[in-house]
Amino acid sequence: MSETVAPDLPTTAQPVIRPVIRVRDLVTRFGTQTVHDGLDLDVQAGEVLGVVGGSGSGKSVLLKEILGLIKPAAGRIELLGHDTADLSRDERAALQARTGVLFQNGALFSSMTVAENIMLPLKEHTDLPLSLIGEVARVKIAIAGLPPDAGAKQPSQLSGGMVKRAALARALALDPAILFLDEPTAGLDPIGAGAFDTLIRDLQRSLGLTVFMVTHDLDSLVTICDRIAVLVDKKIRVGTLEQHLADPHPWIHDYFHGPRGRAARHATD
Amino acid sequence: MVAERVWIKSRQGDAGSDGATGEGAWRLDAGGRWTLDAADAATAALDAIQLAKSASAVRFGLAGLEALDTVGACLLMGLADRLTAEGRKVTVLDARPEHAALIDAVRGAGKAAVKIVAPSHHPIIDMIAGIGEDSIAAGKEALDLIGFLGLVTITFARLLLHPSRLRVTSVFYHIQQTGLNALPILGLLSFLIGVVLAFQGADQLKRFGAELYVVNLLGVSVLREIGILMTAIIVAGRSGSAFTAQIGTMKVNQEVDAIGTMGLDPIELLVVPRAIALMVSLPLLAFYADIMGLFGGAVMSYATLNITFGQFILQLHTAVGIGTVMAGLIKAPVFALVIAMVGCYEGLKVSGSAESVGTLTTKSVVEGIFLVIVIDALFSVLFSVLGV
């Protein structure tokens, strides 16, 4: 009959038809400087992808392009099956409701309390009654590992680690399918960073998130990432840790075989 | 005085461990603290070193060094390099391991072609090129600002279709900030300007015995120009800069990016409420400034010319009509829009560093005041053509 062999999947299973993030032939230029040249990337549903690269290799730029904050010079970016270039306002807003972003320094709105920060996306994207929005915000504060009194505080009253957790709670406000993290453990002490890694891993498992994480933290890469994407030579190389360890490319070799890389791997052995 | 904190000695012949001797064999020994704080003495000691022309092999002993930093290493290796350049063979020996490592590092760094002076051009050519670059940048900025006005207009039109999306709280907050909170300073300054105008006007008009016309002078100048212009300039300095700093700080903190990723529109959220607030508060402020300016003038007229308030008001009534008042106030919303656009636009242009918040805040005030005065001049031309 037909060639379709896949049976109808139950709704609980992951319908792995297309990658949740699909980047093709991406070109990014700033003036005369080319940052990405023909970059391809697939991120599968339910995986934790770590993105690494040297300074200026365009990690954060790639993140912003996928989020639609920067327009690439050429190429195609699909997010959850939608081409991000041709979306109407409402479609874009709907798509953005399915992604959560944790910026490097949290980017909490400084004029609002933590709870108001978390409630803002809910107020904007839903018509839920205020009492339910408050309830959801309380849950997010709790699962992000914040103490109960943190909700009423201003961002300026929080420590660095707490700001990250509050920002994570806001990123998770709308129960997104994809969570973007920009250097989540930067600026945290090793214990705080380890705890944050564990939190991300736990949430990823319990909420079924796909995580796109720009990081420099080798411990995070080793402990929580399923695959690692390395930005080298204006392109990206994706693979597991083992595959990268066998890669002869000088930058990748130095990165994973340097003293820090070794220490991180041994720590988890 | 600590004698010979830093020293270097030369002698002919070599008492080195290998016992090599001969006419061309010389020995240099350096010792003491070769550090930054002894650099003057070290330089003097180096200058005092004299080697015979015949010295062809120099053994440079560093065993006596007590302390060495990069400056000392540079000086010592400068001497070694100079001797080498003169065709002598220099051997450095007996340096302690930590000193040898520092010397190697300094030598290695010396080989790298690090430029510390920017390449210089002809100053006049630089100046002309600078004028050209600034002109292009100014033109581009003007175009971008017009584009930004268009973007805000579109957003505003969309808000008219969905009025529930307008941030009413934010609008009122900014009306309070830009309007209510500006009342004391604006009132005082307008009052003083009225006083000064009345005083100067009275001084001149007294010569013709036309003291009463000081009221006409005050009425026309305050109501048509000075009230609104003072208001616009103070608001540009107070609120235009505040807009840039607020939005710029949010930009640095990536809050504007965060708004974007939440499916919200930074223009709708940050710019439109500020623009609406300023367009409401600036006309009110301008009217208040008019009243305070006239009041200042009335007080001064009474004090110096004995014109009572009653006479003042009667004379004002004959001197100016509602048209004069409107000719001033009609400019207020336009100035408000310009100040808000410039303030928000510069704020959104902030990139990355905290420094750019400061630079662009200054720029926003200068640009705002500049445009207010230019547009005021255009209004004058327009009014004279229309005969208002």
XYZ file of C-alpha atoms in Angstrom:
657
model
C 0.000 0.000 0.000
C 1.761 3.096 1.084
C 5.362 3.385 2.168
C 4.424 4.753 5.542
C 5.449 2.185 8.060
C 5.421 4.244 11.215
C 2.301 3.470 13.203
C 0.376 6.250 14.858
C 2.375 7.156 17.861
C 0.662 7.638 21.176
C 0.754 11.259 22.201
C 3.067 10.598 25.125
C 5.884 9.348 22.889
C 8.339 11.777 21.318
C 7.277 12.202 17.711
C 10.812 12.474 16.341
C 9.992 13.603 12.842
C 12.059 16.757 12.499
C 14.706 18.206 14.740
C 13.345 20.910 17.030
C 16.072 23.271 15.865
C 17.269 22.989 12.309
C 19.866 25.391 10.926
C 20.972 25.224 7.301
C 23.700 27.145 5.432
C 23.766 29.886 8.018
C 25.954 32.865 7.133
C 26.574 35.689 9.587
C 28.566 38.783 8.800
C 29.437 41.871 10.786
C 30.846 44.372 8.313
C 33.609 42.521 6.536
C 34.043 39.928 9.251
C 32.368 36.591 8.591
C 31.392 34.796 11.794
C 29.475 31.798 10.444
C 29.926 30.479 6.923
C 27.587 27.720 5.822
C 26.808 26.468 9.310
C 24.441 23.482 9.695
C 23.005 22.279 12.995
C 20.275 19.888 14.104
C 19.052 19.696 17.675
C 16.866 16.694 18.441
C 13.908 16.743 20.773
C 14.722 15.877 24.346
C 18.479 16.258 24.164
C 20.850 18.544 25.994
C 23.195 20.148 23.498
C 26.227 22.013 24.752
C 27.690 24.647 22.433
C 31.332 25.587 22.859
C 33.812 27.632 20.869
C 36.568 30.170 21.300
C 35.896 33.812 22.061
C 34.462 35.522 19.013
C 33.493 32.243 17.343
C 29.866 33.353 17.431
C 28.239 31.187 20.088
C 26.056 33.925 21.513
C 25.369 35.260 18.025
C 24.109 31.825 16.973
C 21.858 31.759 20.038
C 20.464 35.196 19.218
C 19.884 34.225 15.594
C 17.930 31.146 16.582
C 15.903 33.326 18.944
C 15.259 35.808 16.146
C 17.021 38.697 17.884
C 19.587 39.025 15.080
C 18.940 38.459 11.394
C 21.520 36.240 9.685
C 23.017 37.345 6.363
C 21.856 34.119 4.702
C 20.568 30.696 5.574
C 17.513 29.089 7.078
C 16.624 28.580 10.724
C 13.715 26.360 11.685
C 12.412 26.309 15.197
C 9.909 23.549 16.039
C 9.301 23.109 12.329
C 8.667 26.788 11.560
C 10.975 28.856 9.416
C 11.792 31.800 11.659
C 12.255 34.155 8.714
C 8.662 34.167 7.483
C 6.426 34.391 10.497
C 3.650 36.819 11.182
C 3.767 38.738 14.434
C 1.296 36.449 16.122
C 3.008 33.298 14.876
C 6.316 34.582 16.128
C 4.844 35.404 19.515
C 3.265 31.941 19.695
C 6.578 30.331 18.824
C 8.411 32.438 21.379
C 5.940 31.267 24.002
C 7.308 27.756 23.433
C 10.902 28.769 24.063
C 12.462 29.900 27.315
C 15.721 31.807 27.538
C 18.129 32.178 30.428
C 20.457 35.067 29.658
C 23.983 35.187 30.957
C 23.314 37.710 33.702
C 19.726 36.706 34.195
C 18.245 39.797 32.527
C 15.518 39.956 35.150
C 13.450 43.116 34.829
C 14.963 45.243 37.531
C 11.814 47.281 38.120
C 9.774 44.183 39.070
C 9.931 41.646 41.850
C 10.998 38.072 41.111
C 7.388 36.890 41.209
C 6.291 39.673 38.846
C 9.117 38.724 36.501
C 7.840 35.163 36.359
C 4.229 36.243 36.026
C 4.890 38.657 33.160
C 5.132 36.041 30.351
C 2.055 34.301 31.733
C 0.086 37.537 31.769
C 1.180 38.361 28.240
C 0.576 35.024 26.585
C -2.403 33.630 28.468
C -5.796 34.752 29.719
C -5.488 32.806 32.940
C -7.026 34.329 36.061
C -4.546 36.185 38.199
C -4.891 33.718 41.066
C -3.816 30.825 38.846
C -0.913 32.848 37.423
C 0.238 33.483 40.974
C -0.041 29.786 41.755
C 2.027 28.875 38.676
C 4.647 31.451 39.643
C 4.855 29.915 43.130
C 5.430 26.486 41.609
C 8.169 27.783 39.297
C 9.906 29.543 42.173
C 9.881 26.301 44.118
C 11.111 24.044 41.304
C 13.902 26.481 40.491
C 15.137 25.877 44.014
C 14.507 29.381 45.318
C 13.530 29.949 48.930
C 9.847 30.874 49.399
C 10.597 34.488 50.350
C 12.496 35.115 47.107
C 9.318 35.820 45.157
C 8.691 39.159 46.815
C 12.285 40.361 46.450
C 13.721 42.724 43.867
C 16.389 41.226 41.574
C 18.976 43.564 43.114
C 18.456 41.887 46.478
C 19.429 38.448 45.177
C 22.842 36.788 45.026
C 24.329 35.769 41.667
C 23.193 32.164 41.999
C 19.699 33.203 43.050
C 19.404 35.571 40.071
C 20.186 32.635 37.771
C 17.571 30.494 39.470
C 14.999 33.277 39.284
C 15.797 33.786 35.611
C 15.450 30.027 35.079
C 12.062 30.126 36.775
C 11.015 32.926 34.397
C 12.376 31.005 31.393
C 10.229 28.037 32.464
C 7.147 30.170 33.134
C 5.290 29.074 30.017
C 6.449 25.427 30.150
C 8.528 25.819 27.008
C 9.566 22.967 24.725
C 13.064 24.355 24.261
C 15.187 25.970 26.926
C 18.065 28.184 25.803
C 20.824 28.790 28.302
C 23.602 31.319 27.777
C 26.520 30.412 30.036
C 24.270 29.292 32.898
C 27.079 28.546 35.339
C 29.334 31.514 34.522
C 30.087 33.520 37.642
C 28.938 30.808 40.051
C 31.233 29.101 42.534
C 31.949 25.405 41.787
C 29.379 24.130 44.290
C 26.723 26.531 43.032
C 27.576 25.640 39.435
C 27.332 21.912 40.188
C 23.976 22.389 41.892
C 22.716 24.420 38.932
C 23.835 21.706 36.499
C 21.958 19.116 38.505
C 18.891 21.348 38.579
C 18.957 21.769 34.802
C 19.402 18.041 34.278
C 16.552 17.187 36.663
C 14.211 19.728 35.106
C 15.164 18.583 31.618
C 14.194 15.026 32.527
C 11.031 15.816 34.445
C 9.698 18.434 32.019
C 10.946 16.729 28.848
C 12.838 19.820 27.732
C 15.208 20.204 24.855
C 18.144 22.240 26.113
C 20.424 24.388 23.973
C 23.246 25.503 26.223
C 26.099 27.853 25.363
C 28.761 27.199 27.950
C 32.430 27.319 28.783
C 32.033 25.100 31.798
C 33.678 21.784 30.990
C 32.038 20.194 34.011
C 28.604 21.059 32.624
C 29.573 19.653 29.233
C 30.752 16.398 30.709
C 28.007 15.904 33.256
C 24.777 17.033 31.617
C 25.231 17.340 27.856
C 24.143 14.500 25.563
C 25.964 15.973 22.619
C 28.429 18.794 22.207
C 28.532 21.247 19.299
C 31.904 22.864 18.707
C 32.095 26.085 16.711
C 35.329 25.977 14.742
C 36.339 27.396 11.377
C 32.981 29.263 11.067
C 31.134 25.953 11.057
C 29.894 23.605 13.723
C 30.921 20.050 14.583
C 28.446 18.085 16.629
C 29.229 14.862 18.405
C 29.383 13.089 21.697
C 32.243 13.717 24.070
C 33.974 10.528 22.893
C 33.747 11.619 19.259
C 35.259 14.995 20.077
C 38.040 13.361 22.066
C 39.031 11.485 18.919
C 38.824 14.599 16.721
C 42.258 15.616 15.428
C 41.254 19.263 14.836
C 43.836 21.279 16.807
C 41.367 23.552 18.632
C 39.044 20.673 19.570
C 42.014 18.564 20.647
C 43.408 21.339 22.823
C 39.988 22.065 24.274
C 39.143 18.537 25.384
C 42.651 17.292 26.077
C 43.857 20.372 27.968
C 44.385 20.113 31.721
C 40.904 21.498 32.490
C 39.265 19.111 30.054
C 41.078 16.160 31.573
C 40.222 17.233 35.092
C 36.539 17.542 34.239
C 36.455 14.085 32.639
C 38.287 12.401 35.468
C 36.046 13.999 38.039
C 33.055 12.194 36.575
C 34.764 8.852 35.872
C 72.027 56.014 51.958
C 72.231 52.367 51.133
C 75.386 52.006 49.130
C 75.240 50.005 45.936
C 71.698 48.761 46.169
C 72.110 48.052 42.497
C 75.477 47.606 40.879
C 77.253 46.373 37.771
C 80.999 46.003 37.358
C 83.254 45.220 34.463
C 86.820 44.007 34.376
C 89.225 42.612 31.871
C 90.120 38.981 32.044
C 87.811 36.346 33.247
C 87.830 34.621 36.542
C 85.033 32.324 35.454
C 84.964 28.698 36.450
C 86.429 27.601 33.130
C 89.369 29.933 33.759
C 89.394 31.301 30.222
C 91.632 34.325 29.880
C 92.958 36.511 27.117
C 92.966 39.982 25.699
C 89.347 39.918 24.426
C 87.823 38.150 27.403
C 85.867 40.449 29.709
C 83.695 39.852 32.654
C 80.549 41.761 33.706
C 78.897 41.207 37.051
C 75.572 42.598 38.051
C 74.084 42.435 41.489
C 71.735 44.016 43.977
C 68.075 44.791 43.463
C 67.313 45.309 39.776
C 63.756 46.474 40.174
C 61.471 49.299 39.114
C 62.135 51.462 42.166
C 65.902 51.272 41.510
C 65.578 51.884 37.778
C 67.239 55.336 37.885
C 70.302 54.048 39.701
C 70.418 51.009 37.425
C 70.328 53.147 34.293
C 73.150 55.290 35.654
C 75.157 52.192 36.510
C 74.650 50.808 33.015
C 75.743 54.089 31.430
C 78.930 53.972 33.452
C 79.961 50.630 31.997
C 82.968 50.989 29.707
C 84.431 48.083 27.773
C 87.619 48.192 25.762
C 87.196 48.051 22.007
C 89.106 44.828 21.942
C 86.631 43.055 24.203
C 85.220 40.339 21.967
C 83.795 37.857 24.445
C 81.828 39.006 27.474
C 80.755 36.711 30.255
C 77.810 38.278 32.036
C 77.461 37.000 35.554
C 74.138 37.479 37.341
C 74.896 35.519 40.496
C 74.821 38.676 42.601
C 71.181 39.539 41.759
C 69.048 39.761 44.864
C 65.868 40.775 43.113
C 64.832 41.153 39.518
C 61.626 42.346 37.878
C 60.691 42.950 34.254
C 62.182 46.460 34.264
C 65.489 45.166 35.607
C 65.471 42.295 33.132
C 64.784 44.729 30.275
C 67.722 46.916 31.344
C 70.133 43.988 31.705
C 69.105 42.388 28.450
C 69.233 45.803 26.772
C 72.891 45.932 27.738
C 73.475 42.373 26.495
C 71.741 43.182 23.197
C 73.776 46.372 22.809
C 77.019 44.470 23.327
C 75.913 41.787 20.896
C 75.068 44.436 18.333
C 78.558 45.823 18.744
C 79.907 42.473 17.585
C 80.791 40.988 20.938
C 79.858 37.532 22.065
C 77.778 37.705 25.234
C 77.193 34.739 27.512
C 74.772 35.111 30.396
C 75.603 32.834 33.279
C 74.980 32.076 36.899
C 71.440 33.475 36.917
C 69.195 31.923 39.542
C 66.457 29.730 38.003
C 63.666 32.203 38.816
C 65.675 35.076 37.340
C 66.546 33.028 34.252
C 62.849 32.297 33.700
C 61.997 36.003 33.938
C 64.840 36.902 31.559
C 63.622 34.317 29.060
C 60.079 35.703 29.291
C 61.286 39.277 28.743
C 63.513 38.213 25.840
C 60.637 36.273 24.267
C 58.311 39.253 24.632
C 60.961 41.541 23.160
C 60.976 39.516 19.950
C 57.226 39.859 19.421
C 56.446 42.803 17.182
C 54.028 44.480 19.585
C 53.010 47.937 18.477
C 52.169 50.293 21.310
C 51.886 53.485 19.303
C 48.979 53.785 16.884
C 50.124 54.359 13.310
C 50.062 58.087 12.743
C 48.711 59.905 9.748
C 48.906 63.465 8.645
C 46.828 65.475 11.134
C 45.086 67.546 8.449
C 44.146 64.473 6.445
C 42.914 62.891 9.662
C 40.810 65.951 10.373
C 39.254 65.988 6.909
C 38.596 62.251 7.080
C 37.063 62.777 10.523
C 34.714 65.472 9.191
C 33.683 63.143 6.387
C 33.054 60.237 8.743
C 31.070 62.418 11.124
C 28.954 63.792 8.281
C 28.136 60.308 7.014
C 27.370 59.170 10.558
C 25.098 62.193 11.125
C 23.246 61.534 7.867
C 22.815 57.877 8.739
C 21.629 58.791 12.207
C 19.020 61.155 10.766
C 17.751 58.428 8.437
C 17.671 55.866 11.261
C 15.790 58.291 13.484
C 13.162 58.831 10.798
C 12.957 55.052 10.371
C 12.512 54.717 14.120
C 9.711 57.299 14.063
C 8.029 55.186 11.387
C 8.407 52.038 13.470
C 6.913 53.745 16.513
C 4.060 55.128 14.408
C 3.228 51.644 13.126
C 3.343 50.245 16.641
C 1.130 53.083 17.833
C -1.361 52.409 15.049
C -1.449 48.744 16.030
C -2.093 49.751 19.613
C -5.047 51.853 18.447
C -6.523 48.635 17.035
C -5.872 46.781 20.298
C -6.138 49.514 22.928
C -6.117 46.944 25.729
C -2.442 46.285 25.016
C -1.460 49.827 25.961
C 0.453 49.949 29.253
C -1.726 52.433 31.061
C 0.191 52.096 34.331
C 3.425 52.799 32.539
C 1.937 55.863 30.810
C 0.785 57.339 34.120
C 4.070 56.523 35.790
C 5.959 58.419 33.095
C 3.499 61.337 33.194
C 4.310 61.642 36.878
C 8.046 61.349 36.269
C 8.256 63.738 33.329
C 5.434 66.100 34.241
C 4.579 66.338 37.914
C 8.126 65.931 39.151
C 9.386 68.649 36.792
C 7.037 71.309 38.216
C 9.327 72.800 40.902
C 12.407 73.286 38.740
C 10.458 74.440 35.698
C 8.350 76.834 37.772
C 11.347 78.437 39.414
C 13.302 78.837 36.179
C 10.333 80.263 34.262
C 9.605 82.707 37.089
C 13.213 83.901 37.026
C 13.236 84.265 33.255
C 10.073 86.381 33.534
C 11.775 88.542 36.162
C 14.871 89.037 34.011
C 12.868 89.828 30.871
C 10.719 92.371 32.680
C 13.737 94.034 34.217
C 15.663 94.299 30.958
C 12.584 95.352 29.007
C 11.672 97.994 31.560
C 15.185 99.410 31.444
C 14.971 99.983 27.696
C 11.326 101.016 27.477
C 11.724 103.625 30.247
C 13.766 105.742 27.820
C 10.691 106.163 25.644
C 8.370 106.539 28.561
C 6.625 103.403 27.377
C 7.005 101.400 30.545
C 3.584 99.825 30.250
C 4.640 98.109 27.016
C 6.837 95.855 29.069
C 3.667 93.826 29.477
C 3.337 93.441 25.700
C 6.973 92.453 25.477
C 6.559 89.863 28.181
C 3.284 88.515 26.864
C 4.447 87.968 23.340
C 7.924 86.631 24.112
C 6.941 84.347 26.987
C 3.785 82.969 25.434
C 5.087 82.503 21.907
C 8.663 81.400 22.484
C 10.275 81.436 25.870
C 7.773 79.428 27.881
C 7.633 76.519 25.461
C 11.325 76.616 24.595
C 12.403 76.630 28.249
C 10.065 73.742 28.925
C 11.293 71.714 25.988
C 14.944 72.276 26.860
C 14.446 71.368 30.517
C 12.416 68.293 29.593
C 15.048 67.219 27.053
C 17.679 67.506 29.773
C 15.570 65.864 32.470
C 13.452 63.276 30.721
C 15.156 62.676 27.378
C 18.312 61.724 29.225
C 16.339 59.616 31.689
C 14.704 57.695 28.830
C 18.083 56.963 27.272
C 19.614 55.909 30.570
C 16.663 53.704 31.568
C 16.366 51.907 28.244
C 20.147 51.799 27.809
C 20.619 50.119 31.173
C 17.969 47.578 30.257
C 19.825 46.993 27.005
C 23.129 46.393 28.806
C 21.381 44.055 31.229
C 19.889 42.147 28.235
C 16.421 42.965 29.532
C 15.472 44.291 26.102
C 16.556 40.964 24.566
C 14.538 39.157 27.204
C 11.456 41.188 26.243
C 12.060 40.198 22.631
C 12.327 36.489 23.430
C 9.095 36.556 25.417
C 7.157 37.463 22.318
C 6.762 41.048 23.522
C 7.598 44.163 21.571
C 10.193 46.484 23.141
C 8.761 49.420 21.172
C 5.274 48.733 22.479
C 6.480 48.142 26.012
C 9.171 50.789 26.410
C 8.841 53.475 23.755
C 5.129 54.072 23.181
C 4.218 54.656 26.864
C 7.062 57.148 27.216
C 6.123 58.965 24.003
C 2.456 59.212 25.006
C 3.352 60.339 28.519
C 5.620 63.085 27.252
C 3.050 64.268 24.695
C 0.575 64.654 27.521
C 2.872 66.241 30.070
C 4.873 68.635 27.893
C 1.907 70.823 26.778
C 0.734 71.000 30.402
C 4.235 71.905 31.531
C 4.487 74.545 28.797
C 1.240 76.183 29.942
C 2.490 76.135 33.526
C 5.791 77.698 32.401
C 3.840 80.434 30.564
C 1.915 81.294 33.712
C 5.006 81.253 35.917
C 6.967 83.364 33.414
C 4.201 85.979 33.284
C 3.908 85.899 37.062
C 7.637 86.578 37.379
C 7.298 89.444 34.915
C 4.301 90.847 36.822
C 6.181 90.763 40.109
C 9.143 92.577 38.580
C 6.927 95.126 36.817
C 5.283 95.940 40.122
C 8.634 96.220 41.882
C 10.438 98.420 39.362
C 7.680 100.146 37.389
C 4.845 100.222 39.901
C 2.539 98.447 37.462
C -0.102 96.799 39.608
C -1.319 93.282 38.906
C -4.632 94.708 37.773
C -2.969 97.005 35.245
C -0.739 94.139 34.179
C -3.659 91.851 33.437
C -5.611 94.565 31.635
C -2.631 95.448 29.475
C -1.918 91.740 28.844
C -5.496 91.330 27.707
C -5.103 94.007 25.047
C -1.592 92.887 24.037
C -2.088 89.187 23.427
C -4.980 87.024 22.309
C -5.650 83.354 22.470
C -3.788 82.992 19.135
C -0.511 84.002 20.763
C -0.963 81.412 23.486
C -1.849 78.724 20.989
C 1.107 79.641 18.742
C 3.313 78.614 21.637
C 1.434 75.626 22.932
C 0.849 74.024 19.534
C 4.545 73.317 19.350
C 4.539 71.365 22.605
C 3.349 67.943 21.350
C 5.801 68.125 18.455
C 8.700 68.883 20.783
C 7.527 66.118 23.098
C 7.532 63.601 20.265
C 11.017 64.662 19.143
C 12.454 64.445 22.667
C 10.855 61.059 23.328
C 11.966 59.652 19.972
C 15.567 60.799 20.411
C 15.718 59.610 24.024
C 14.306 56.162 23.318
C 16.201 55.713 20.060
C 19.554 56.467 21.674
C 18.656 54.172 24.555
C 17.949 51.272 22.219
C 21.237 51.956 20.430
C 23.220 51.186 23.593
C 25.390 48.165 23.041
C 27.045 46.028 25.660
C 29.093 48.403 27.731
C 28.048 50.673 30.563
C 30.207 53.348 28.975
C 27.946 53.569 25.951
C 24.996 54.364 28.260
C 26.835 57.502 29.356
C 27.945 58.497 25.867
C 24.512 58.028 24.358
C 22.755 59.787 27.240
C 24.873 62.866 26.572
C 24.187 62.515 22.873
C 20.473 62.207 23.452
C 20.348 65.486 25.394
C 22.434 67.373 22.837
C 20.471 65.960 19.917
C 17.153 66.576 21.640
C 17.891 70.251 22.383
C 19.360 70.736 18.914
C 16.273 69.357 17.198
C 13.920 71.327 19.477
C 15.590 74.610 18.511
C 15.760 73.722 14.814
C 12.081 72.793 14.773
C 11.233 75.949 16.712
C 12.941 77.958 13.962
C 10.965 76.044 11.337
C 7.750 76.868 13.226
C 8.682 80.573 13.177
C 9.128 80.432 9.407
C 5.849 78.569 9.042
C 3.976 81.034 11.265
C 5.348 84.032 9.397
C 4.298 82.524 6.080
C 0.853 81.752 7.479
C 0.722 85.196 9.079
C -0.071 83.823 12.542
